[in-house]
Coordinates of C-alpha atoms in Angstrom, one line a residue:
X1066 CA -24.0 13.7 -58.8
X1067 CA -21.5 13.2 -61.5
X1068 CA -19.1 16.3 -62.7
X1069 CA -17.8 16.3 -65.6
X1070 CA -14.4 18.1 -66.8
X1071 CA -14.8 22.0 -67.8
X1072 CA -13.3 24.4 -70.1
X1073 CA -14.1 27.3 -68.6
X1074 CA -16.9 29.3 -66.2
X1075 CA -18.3 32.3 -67.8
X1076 CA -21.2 34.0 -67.2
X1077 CA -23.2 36.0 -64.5
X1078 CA -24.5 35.0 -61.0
X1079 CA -26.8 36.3 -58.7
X1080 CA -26.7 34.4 -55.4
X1081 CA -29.6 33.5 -52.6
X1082 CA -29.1 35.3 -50.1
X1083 CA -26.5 35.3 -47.4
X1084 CA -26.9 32.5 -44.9
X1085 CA -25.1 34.0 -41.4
X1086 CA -27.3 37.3 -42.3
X1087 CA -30.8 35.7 -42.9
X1088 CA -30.2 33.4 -39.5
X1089 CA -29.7 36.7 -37.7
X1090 CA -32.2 38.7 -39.4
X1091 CA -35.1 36.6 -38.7
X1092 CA -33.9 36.0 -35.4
X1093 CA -34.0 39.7 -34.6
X1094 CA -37.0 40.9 -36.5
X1095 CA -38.9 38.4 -34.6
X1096 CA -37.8 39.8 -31.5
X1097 CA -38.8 43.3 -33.0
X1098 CA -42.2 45.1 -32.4
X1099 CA -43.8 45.1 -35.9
X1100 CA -43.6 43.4 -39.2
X1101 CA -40.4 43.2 -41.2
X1102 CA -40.0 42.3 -44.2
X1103 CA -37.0 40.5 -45.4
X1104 CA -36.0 40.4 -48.8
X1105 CA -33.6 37.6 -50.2
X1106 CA -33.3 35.5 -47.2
X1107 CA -31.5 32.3 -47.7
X1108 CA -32.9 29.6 -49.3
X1109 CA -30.5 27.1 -47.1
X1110 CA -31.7 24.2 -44.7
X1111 CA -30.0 25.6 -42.4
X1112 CA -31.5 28.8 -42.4
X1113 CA -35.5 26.9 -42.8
X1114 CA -34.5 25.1 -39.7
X1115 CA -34.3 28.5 -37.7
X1116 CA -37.9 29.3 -39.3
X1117 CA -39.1 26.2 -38.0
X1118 CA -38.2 26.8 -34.7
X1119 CA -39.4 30.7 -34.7
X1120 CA -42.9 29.4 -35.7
X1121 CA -43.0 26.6 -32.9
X1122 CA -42.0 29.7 -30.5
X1123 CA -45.2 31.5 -31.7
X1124 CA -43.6 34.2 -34.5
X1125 CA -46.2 34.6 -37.3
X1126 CA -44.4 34.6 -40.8
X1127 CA -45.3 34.2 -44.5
X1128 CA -42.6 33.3 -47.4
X1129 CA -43.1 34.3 -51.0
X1130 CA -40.5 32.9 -53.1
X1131 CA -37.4 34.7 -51.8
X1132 CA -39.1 37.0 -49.6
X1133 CA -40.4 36.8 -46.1
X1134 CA -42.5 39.0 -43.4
X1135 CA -42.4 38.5 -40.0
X1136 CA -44.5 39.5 -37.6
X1137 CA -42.5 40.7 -34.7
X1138 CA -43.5 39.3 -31.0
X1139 CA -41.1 41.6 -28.4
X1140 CA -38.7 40.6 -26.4
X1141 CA -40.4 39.1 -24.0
X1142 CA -43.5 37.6 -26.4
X1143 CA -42.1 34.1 -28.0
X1144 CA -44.3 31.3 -26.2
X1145 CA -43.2 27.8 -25.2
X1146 CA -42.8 25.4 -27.8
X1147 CA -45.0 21.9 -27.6
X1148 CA -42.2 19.9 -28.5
X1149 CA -38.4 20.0 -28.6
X1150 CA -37.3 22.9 -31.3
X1151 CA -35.8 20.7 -34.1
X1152 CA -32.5 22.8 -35.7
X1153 CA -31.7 20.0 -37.8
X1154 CA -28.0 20.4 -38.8
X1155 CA -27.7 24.2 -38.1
X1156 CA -25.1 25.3 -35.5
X1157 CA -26.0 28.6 -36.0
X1158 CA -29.6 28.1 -34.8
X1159 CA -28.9 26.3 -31.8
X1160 CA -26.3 28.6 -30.6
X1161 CA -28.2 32.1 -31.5
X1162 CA -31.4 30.9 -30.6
X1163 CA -30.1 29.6 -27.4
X1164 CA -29.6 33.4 -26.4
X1165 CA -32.6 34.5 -26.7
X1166 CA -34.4 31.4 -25.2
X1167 CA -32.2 32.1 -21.9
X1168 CA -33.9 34.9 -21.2
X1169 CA -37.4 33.8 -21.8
X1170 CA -40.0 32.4 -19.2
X1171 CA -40.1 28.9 -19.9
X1172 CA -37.8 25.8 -20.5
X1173 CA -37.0 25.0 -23.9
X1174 CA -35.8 21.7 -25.6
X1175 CA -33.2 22.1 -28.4
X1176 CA -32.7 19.1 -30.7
X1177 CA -31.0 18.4 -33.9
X1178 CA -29.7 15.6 -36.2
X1179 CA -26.8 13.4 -35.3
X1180 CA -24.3 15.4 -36.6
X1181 CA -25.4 18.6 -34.9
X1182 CA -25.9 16.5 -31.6
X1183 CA -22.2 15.6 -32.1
X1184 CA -20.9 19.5 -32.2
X1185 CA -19.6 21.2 -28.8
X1186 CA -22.3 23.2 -26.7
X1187 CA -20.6 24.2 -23.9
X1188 CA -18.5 26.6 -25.2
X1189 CA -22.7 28.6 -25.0
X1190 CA -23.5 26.8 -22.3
X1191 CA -21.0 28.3 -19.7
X1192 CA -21.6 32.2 -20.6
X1193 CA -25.6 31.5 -20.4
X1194 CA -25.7 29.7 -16.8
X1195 CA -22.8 32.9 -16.1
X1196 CA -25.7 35.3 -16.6
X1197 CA -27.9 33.0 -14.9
X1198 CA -29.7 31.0 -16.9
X1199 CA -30.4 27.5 -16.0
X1200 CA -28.5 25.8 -19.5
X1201 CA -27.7 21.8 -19.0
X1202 CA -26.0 19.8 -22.3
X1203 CA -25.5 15.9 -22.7
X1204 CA -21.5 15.3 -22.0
X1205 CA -21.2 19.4 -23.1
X1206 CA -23.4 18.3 -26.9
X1207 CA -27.1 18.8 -27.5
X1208 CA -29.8 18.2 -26.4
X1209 CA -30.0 21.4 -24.7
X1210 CA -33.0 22.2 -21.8
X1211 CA -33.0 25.3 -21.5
X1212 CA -34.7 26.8 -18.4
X1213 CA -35.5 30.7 -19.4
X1214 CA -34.8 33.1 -16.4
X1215 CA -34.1 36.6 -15.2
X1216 CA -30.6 37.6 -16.6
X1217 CA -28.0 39.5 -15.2
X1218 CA -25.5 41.3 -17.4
X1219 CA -21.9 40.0 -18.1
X1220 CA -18.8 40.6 -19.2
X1221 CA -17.6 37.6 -21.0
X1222 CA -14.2 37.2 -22.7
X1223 CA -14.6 34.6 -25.7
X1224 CA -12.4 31.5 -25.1
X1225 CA -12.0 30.8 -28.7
X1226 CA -12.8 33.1 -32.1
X1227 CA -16.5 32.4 -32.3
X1228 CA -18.6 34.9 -34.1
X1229 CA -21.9 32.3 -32.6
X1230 CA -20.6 32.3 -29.4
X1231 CA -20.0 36.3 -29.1
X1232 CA -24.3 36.5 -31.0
X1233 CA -25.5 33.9 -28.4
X1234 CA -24.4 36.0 -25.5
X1235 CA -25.2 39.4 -27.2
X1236 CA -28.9 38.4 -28.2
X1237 CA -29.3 36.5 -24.5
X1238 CA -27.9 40.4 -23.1
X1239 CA -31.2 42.2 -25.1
X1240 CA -33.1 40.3 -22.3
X1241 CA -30.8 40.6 -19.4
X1242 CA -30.3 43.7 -16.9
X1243 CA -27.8 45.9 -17.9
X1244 CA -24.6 46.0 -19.8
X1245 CA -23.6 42.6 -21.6
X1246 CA -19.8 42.8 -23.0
X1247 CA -18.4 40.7 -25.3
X1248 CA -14.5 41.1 -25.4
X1249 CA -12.3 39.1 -28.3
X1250 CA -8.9 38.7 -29.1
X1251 CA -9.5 37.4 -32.4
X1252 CA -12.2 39.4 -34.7
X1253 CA -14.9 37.6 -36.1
X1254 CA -17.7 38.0 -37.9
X1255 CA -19.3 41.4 -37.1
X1256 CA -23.3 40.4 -39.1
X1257 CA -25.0 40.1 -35.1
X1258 CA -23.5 43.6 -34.7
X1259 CA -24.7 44.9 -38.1
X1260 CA -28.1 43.5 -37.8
X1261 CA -28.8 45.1 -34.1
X1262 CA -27.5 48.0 -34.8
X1263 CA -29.9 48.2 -38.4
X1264 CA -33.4 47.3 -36.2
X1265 CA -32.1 50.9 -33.6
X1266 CA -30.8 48.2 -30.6
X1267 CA -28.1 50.4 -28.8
X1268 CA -24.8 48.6 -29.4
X1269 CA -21.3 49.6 -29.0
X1270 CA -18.2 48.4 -30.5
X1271 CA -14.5 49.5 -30.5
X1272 CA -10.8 48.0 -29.6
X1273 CA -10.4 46.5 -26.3
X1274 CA -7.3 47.6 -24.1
X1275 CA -5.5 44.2 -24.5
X1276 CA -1.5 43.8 -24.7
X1277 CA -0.3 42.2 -28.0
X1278 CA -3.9 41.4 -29.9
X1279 CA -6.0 43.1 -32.2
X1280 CA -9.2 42.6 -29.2
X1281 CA -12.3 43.8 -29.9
X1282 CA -15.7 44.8 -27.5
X1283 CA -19.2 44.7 -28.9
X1284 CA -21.9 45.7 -25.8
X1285 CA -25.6 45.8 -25.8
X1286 CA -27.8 47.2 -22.8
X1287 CA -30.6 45.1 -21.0
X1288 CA -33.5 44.6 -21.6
X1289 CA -34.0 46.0 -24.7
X1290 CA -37.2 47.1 -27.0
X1291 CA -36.9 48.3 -30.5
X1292 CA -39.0 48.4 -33.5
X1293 CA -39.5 45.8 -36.8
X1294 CA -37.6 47.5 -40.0
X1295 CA -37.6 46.1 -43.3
X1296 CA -34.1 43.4 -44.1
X1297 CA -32.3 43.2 -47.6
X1298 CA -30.1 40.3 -47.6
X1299 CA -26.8 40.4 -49.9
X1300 CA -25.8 37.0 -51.7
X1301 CA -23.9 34.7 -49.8
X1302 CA -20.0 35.6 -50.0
X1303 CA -19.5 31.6 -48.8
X1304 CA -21.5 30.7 -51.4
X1305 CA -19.6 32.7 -54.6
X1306 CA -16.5 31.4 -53.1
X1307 CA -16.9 27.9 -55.1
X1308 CA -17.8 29.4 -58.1
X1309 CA -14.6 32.4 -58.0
X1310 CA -12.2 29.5 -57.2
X1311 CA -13.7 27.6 -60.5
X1312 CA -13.2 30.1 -62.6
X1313 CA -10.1 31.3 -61.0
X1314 CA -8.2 27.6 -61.8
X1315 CA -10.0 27.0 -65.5
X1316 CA -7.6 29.8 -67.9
X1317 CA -10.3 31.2 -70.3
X1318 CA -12.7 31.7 -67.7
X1319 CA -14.6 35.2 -66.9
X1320 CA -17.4 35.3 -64.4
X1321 CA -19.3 38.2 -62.9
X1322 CA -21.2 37.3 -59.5
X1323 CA -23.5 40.5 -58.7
X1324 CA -25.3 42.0 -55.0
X1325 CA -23.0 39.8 -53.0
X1326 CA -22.0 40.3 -49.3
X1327 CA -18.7 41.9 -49.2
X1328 CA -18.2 42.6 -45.2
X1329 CA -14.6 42.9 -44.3
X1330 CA -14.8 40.4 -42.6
X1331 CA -15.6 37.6 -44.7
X1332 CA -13.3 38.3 -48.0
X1333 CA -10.2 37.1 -46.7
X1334 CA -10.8 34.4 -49.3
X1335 CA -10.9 36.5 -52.2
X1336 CA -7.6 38.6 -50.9
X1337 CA -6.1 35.3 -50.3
X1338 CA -6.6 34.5 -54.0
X1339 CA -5.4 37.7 -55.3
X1340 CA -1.9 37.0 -53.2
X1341 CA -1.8 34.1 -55.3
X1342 CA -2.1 35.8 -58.0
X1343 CA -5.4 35.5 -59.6
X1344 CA -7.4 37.9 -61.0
X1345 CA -10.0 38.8 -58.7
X1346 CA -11.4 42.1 -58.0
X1347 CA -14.4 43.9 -56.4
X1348 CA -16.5 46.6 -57.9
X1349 CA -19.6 48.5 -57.7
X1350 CA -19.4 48.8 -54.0
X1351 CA -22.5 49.8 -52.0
X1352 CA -24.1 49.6 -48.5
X1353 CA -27.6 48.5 -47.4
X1354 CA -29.5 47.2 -44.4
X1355 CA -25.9 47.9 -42.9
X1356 CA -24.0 45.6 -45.0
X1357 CA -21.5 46.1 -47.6
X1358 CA -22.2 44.7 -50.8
X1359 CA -20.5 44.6 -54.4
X1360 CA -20.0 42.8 -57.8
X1361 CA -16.9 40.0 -57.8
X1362 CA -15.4 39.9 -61.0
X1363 CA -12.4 36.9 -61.9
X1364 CA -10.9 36.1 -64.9
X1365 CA -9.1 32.7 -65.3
X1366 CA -5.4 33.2 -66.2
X1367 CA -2.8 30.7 -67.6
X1368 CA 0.1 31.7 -65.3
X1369 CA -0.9 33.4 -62.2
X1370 CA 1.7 35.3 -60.6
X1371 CA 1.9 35.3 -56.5
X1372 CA 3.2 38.2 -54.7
X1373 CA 6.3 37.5 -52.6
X1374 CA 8.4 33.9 -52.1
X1375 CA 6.0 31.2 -52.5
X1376 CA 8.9 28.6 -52.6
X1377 CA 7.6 26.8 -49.7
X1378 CA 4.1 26.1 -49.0
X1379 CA 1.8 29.0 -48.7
X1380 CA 0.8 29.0 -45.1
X1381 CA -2.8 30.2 -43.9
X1382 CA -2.6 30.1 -39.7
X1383 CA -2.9 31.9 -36.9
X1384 CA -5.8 34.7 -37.4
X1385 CA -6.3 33.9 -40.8
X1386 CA -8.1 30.8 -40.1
X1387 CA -11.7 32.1 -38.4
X1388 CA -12.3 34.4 -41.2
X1389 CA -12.2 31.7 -43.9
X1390 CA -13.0 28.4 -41.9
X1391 CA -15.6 27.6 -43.9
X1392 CA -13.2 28.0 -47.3
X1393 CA -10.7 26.0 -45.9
X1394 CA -11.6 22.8 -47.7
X1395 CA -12.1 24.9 -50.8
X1396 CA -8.6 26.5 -50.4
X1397 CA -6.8 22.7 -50.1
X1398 CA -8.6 22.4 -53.2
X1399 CA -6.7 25.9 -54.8
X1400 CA -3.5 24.5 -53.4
X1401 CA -3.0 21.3 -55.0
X1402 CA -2.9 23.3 -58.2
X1403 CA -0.4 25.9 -56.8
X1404 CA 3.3 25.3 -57.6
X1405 CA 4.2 25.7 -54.0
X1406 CA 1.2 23.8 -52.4
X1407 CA -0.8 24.8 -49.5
X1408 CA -0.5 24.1 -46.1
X1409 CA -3.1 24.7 -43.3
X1410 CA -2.5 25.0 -39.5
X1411 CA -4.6 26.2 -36.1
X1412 CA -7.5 24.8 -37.9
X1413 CA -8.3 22.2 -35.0
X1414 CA -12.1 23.6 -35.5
X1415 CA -12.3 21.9 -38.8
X1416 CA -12.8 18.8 -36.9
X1417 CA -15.8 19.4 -35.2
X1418 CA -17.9 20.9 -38.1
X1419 CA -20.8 18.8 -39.9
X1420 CA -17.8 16.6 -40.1
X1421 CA -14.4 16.2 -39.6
X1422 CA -13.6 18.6 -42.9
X1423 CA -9.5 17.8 -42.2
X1424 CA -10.1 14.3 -42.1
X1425 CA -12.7 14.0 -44.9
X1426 CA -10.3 16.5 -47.4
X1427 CA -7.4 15.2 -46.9
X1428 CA -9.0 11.2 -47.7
X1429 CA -10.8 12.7 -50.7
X1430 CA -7.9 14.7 -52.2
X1431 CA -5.6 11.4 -51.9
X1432 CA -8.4 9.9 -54.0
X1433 CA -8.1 12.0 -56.5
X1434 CA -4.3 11.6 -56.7
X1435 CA -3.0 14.8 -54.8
X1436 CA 0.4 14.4 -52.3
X1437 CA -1.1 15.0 -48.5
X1438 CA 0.3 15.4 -45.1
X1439 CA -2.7 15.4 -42.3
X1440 CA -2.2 17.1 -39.1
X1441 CA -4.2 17.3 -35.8
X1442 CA -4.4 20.9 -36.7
X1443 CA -4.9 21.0 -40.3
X1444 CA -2.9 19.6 -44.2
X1445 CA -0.1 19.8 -46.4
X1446 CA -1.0 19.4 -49.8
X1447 CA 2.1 19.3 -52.4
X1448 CA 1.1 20.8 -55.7
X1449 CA 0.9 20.9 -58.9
X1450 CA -1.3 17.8 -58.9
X1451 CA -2.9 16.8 -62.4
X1452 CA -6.1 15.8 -60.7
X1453 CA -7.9 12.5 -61.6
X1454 CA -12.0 11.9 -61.3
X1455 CA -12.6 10.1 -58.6
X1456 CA -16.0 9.0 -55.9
X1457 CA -16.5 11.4 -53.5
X1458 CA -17.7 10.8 -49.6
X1459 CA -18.5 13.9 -48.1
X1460 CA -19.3 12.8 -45.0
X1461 CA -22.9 14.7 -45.2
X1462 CA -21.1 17.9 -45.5
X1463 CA -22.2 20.4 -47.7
X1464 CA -18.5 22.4 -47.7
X1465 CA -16.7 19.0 -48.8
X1466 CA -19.0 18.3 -51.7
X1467 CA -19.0 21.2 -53.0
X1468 CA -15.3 22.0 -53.1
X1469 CA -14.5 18.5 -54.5
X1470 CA -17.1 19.1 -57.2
X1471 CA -14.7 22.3 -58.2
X1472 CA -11.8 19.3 -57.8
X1473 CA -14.2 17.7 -60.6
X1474 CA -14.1 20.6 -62.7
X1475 CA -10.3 20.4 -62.8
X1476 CA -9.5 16.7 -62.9
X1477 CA -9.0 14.1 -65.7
X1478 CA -12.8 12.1 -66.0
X1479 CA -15.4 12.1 -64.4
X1480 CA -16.1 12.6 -60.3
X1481 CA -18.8 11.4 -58.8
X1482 CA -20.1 13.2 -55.5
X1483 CA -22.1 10.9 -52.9
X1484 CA -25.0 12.1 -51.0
X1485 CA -24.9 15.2 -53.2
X1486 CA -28.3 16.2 -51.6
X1487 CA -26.4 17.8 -48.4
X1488 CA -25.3 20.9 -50.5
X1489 CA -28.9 22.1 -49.3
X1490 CA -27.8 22.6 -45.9
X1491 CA -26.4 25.6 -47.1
X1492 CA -27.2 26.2 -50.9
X1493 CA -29.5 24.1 -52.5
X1494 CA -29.4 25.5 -56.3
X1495 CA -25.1 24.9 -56.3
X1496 CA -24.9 22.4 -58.7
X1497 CA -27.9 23.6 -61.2
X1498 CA -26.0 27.0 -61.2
X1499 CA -22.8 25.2 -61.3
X1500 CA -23.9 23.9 -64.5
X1501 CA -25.4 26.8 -66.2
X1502 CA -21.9 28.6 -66.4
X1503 CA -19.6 25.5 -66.9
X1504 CA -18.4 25.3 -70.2
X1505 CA -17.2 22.2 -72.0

């Protein structure tokens, strides 16, 4: 894919839907009693895989265009698979659906492609076997065999921010006997939560007594029943990120992305932007099918102003990292056009997404001519960098190809993405919709 140098991004965006959301939606409304019908769900790879998968486990379903009905089985009515359940490159799948397979009454192979087979397992692994499931890994990776059993309920304190670690062991509780608890010292994404608490499953959440962190408990009691409601899925708030951050950088620029996911959780990014001084805002707030939802409006500026003393780098760590890990490629991007720079720290995950994102960004930013400093746990990029077109290797990762294609949008000539075909792990219409509000 080659991008060309823009202008400007103006125009209007409505987004497939979100992709954490559809995962857990289907998930859940097959588990349901009853037909649900799902409106918007994500048109991603990732999120066919876990489709895939639901029908090889005996759930019943029907797409039309975006639009899909499920035919709920129970907790207790998904039958085993005749071969291994293939999640392709989707963590997501093979760490939710992993719950809900611990619990079942058969054994369960769980497969992917070699870069899924590469990502760590055991961090689901332990909790699962903990409520007594019979869970083994190769060397902690997948394949998974996973031997459904009786579960007992747990209370399990999260190693590591993980909003797929906290699901898995929530969705493996609806089976189990009693009271699961999930405690974290870091908050993550709250869409498991959301969703369980839309289809009626009794779920509590609140502040866990722990000295000097902001912990959180989310709790579901075993087993579970509940009934098939109908799902509509806001656009992905991952997915508008590319497209603020365009128009954001390009002066000129006004772009209004409309229905999008706005949960509290996942707009770090855009309140990271607005401390840098661009103009971003959020309007027409509403709520449905329990999630927040709204209209993100930015207007490209020629001098944005930051708020407070950006003479040094500005600095995302600490807790600010789970809540935009997947914009943190995207956000090295921002920085090599910010006076001060961007640095990145605590972001040791990065390495052991669909690639190593620290690795791949920081080789791919040096191409195109920008100043960086890798670390173990994250970058330094100096800015202002007048960016120069450059080949890109994403390394099969959808985040890295499309944030350098932004990189394209800024730089001197032309930059040509390879492999551009993995931006449908996640969002296959990005570059068609990328190129019906560039303006040149």
């Amino acid at each position: 894919m080659i991008i060309q140098p823009a202008k400007q991004i103006r125009g209007s965006l409505r987004l497939p839907g979100d992709k954490s959301i559809s995962h857990r939606a289907a998930m859940i409304a097959a588990l349901a009693e009853g037909a649900s019908r799902i409106e918007n769900y994500s048109t991603s790879a990732d999120c066919e895989a876990t489709l895939s998968c639901l029908q090889q486990l005996g759930v019943r379903l029907e797409r039309t265009g975006h639009n899909l009905l499920i035919q709920g089985v129970g907790i207790t009515g998904l039958q085993a698979p005749a071969s291994a359940l293939d999640c392709r490159n989707s963590g997501t799948t093979m760490r939710l659906l992993a719950g809900i397979l611990a619990g079942q009454s058969f054994t369960a192979i769980m497969t992917g492609d070699e870069s899924l087979r590469s990502r760590p397992m055991q961090r689901i692994v332990e909790p699962l076997n903990l409520m007594g499931a019979s869970v083994s890994s190769q060397d902690g990776c997948a394949p998974l065999v996973i031997e459904g059993r009786p579960l007992q309920s747990i209370r399990y304190e999260l190693l590591l921010a993980s909003a797929q670690v906290k699901s898995c062991i929530l969705l493996a509780g609806l089976s189990a006997a009693g009271r699961t608890e999930v405690i974290e010292n870091e908050v993550t994404r709250d869409h498991t939560e959301r969703m369980l608490r839309w289809f009626g499953v009794p779920i509590e959440t609140g502040a866990a007594e722990r000295e000097g962190v902001n912990a959180r408990f989310a709790a579901v009691q075993g087993p579970a029943q509940f009934k098939a409601r109908d799902v509509s899925i806001p656009g992905d708030i991952s997915s508008a990120a590319y497209f603020v951050a365009a128009a954001a950088l390009l002066p000129g620029s006004a772009l209004e992305i409309r229905n999008v996911g706005v949960n509290s959780s996942r707009v770090l990014f855009l309140n990271q932007l607005r401390a840098l001084g661009f103009d971003v805002s959020i309007t027409d707030n509403s709520e449905e099918s329990n999630e927040e939802r709204g209209a993100v409006r930015v207007r490209g500026i020629e001098k944005p102003k930051p708020s407070g003393n950006f003479e040094t780098p500005f600095l995302i760590d600490g807790l600010s990292v789970p809540p935009v890990i997947d914009e943190l490629p995207l956000l090295a991007v921002v920085g090599s056009q910010l006076e001060s720079g961007i640095e990145i720290r605590d972001a040791a995950e990065l390495r052991v997404k669909e690639s190593d994102r620290i690795a791949a960004t920081v080789v791919n930013l040096r191409a195109m001519g920008a100043e960086v400093d890798e670390f173990e746990d994250g970058l330094r990029v100096a800015g202002v960098t007048h960016l120069r077109g450059a080949k890109i290797d994403p390394q099969g990762d959808h985040r890295i190809a499309m944030a350098f294609s932004v990189a394209g949008l800024l730089a001197e000539g032309e930059t040509e993405i390879e492999d551009a075909g993995c931006v449908a792990v996640s969002f296959p219409e990005f570059f068609e919709l990328l190129e019906s509000v560039a303006e040149r």
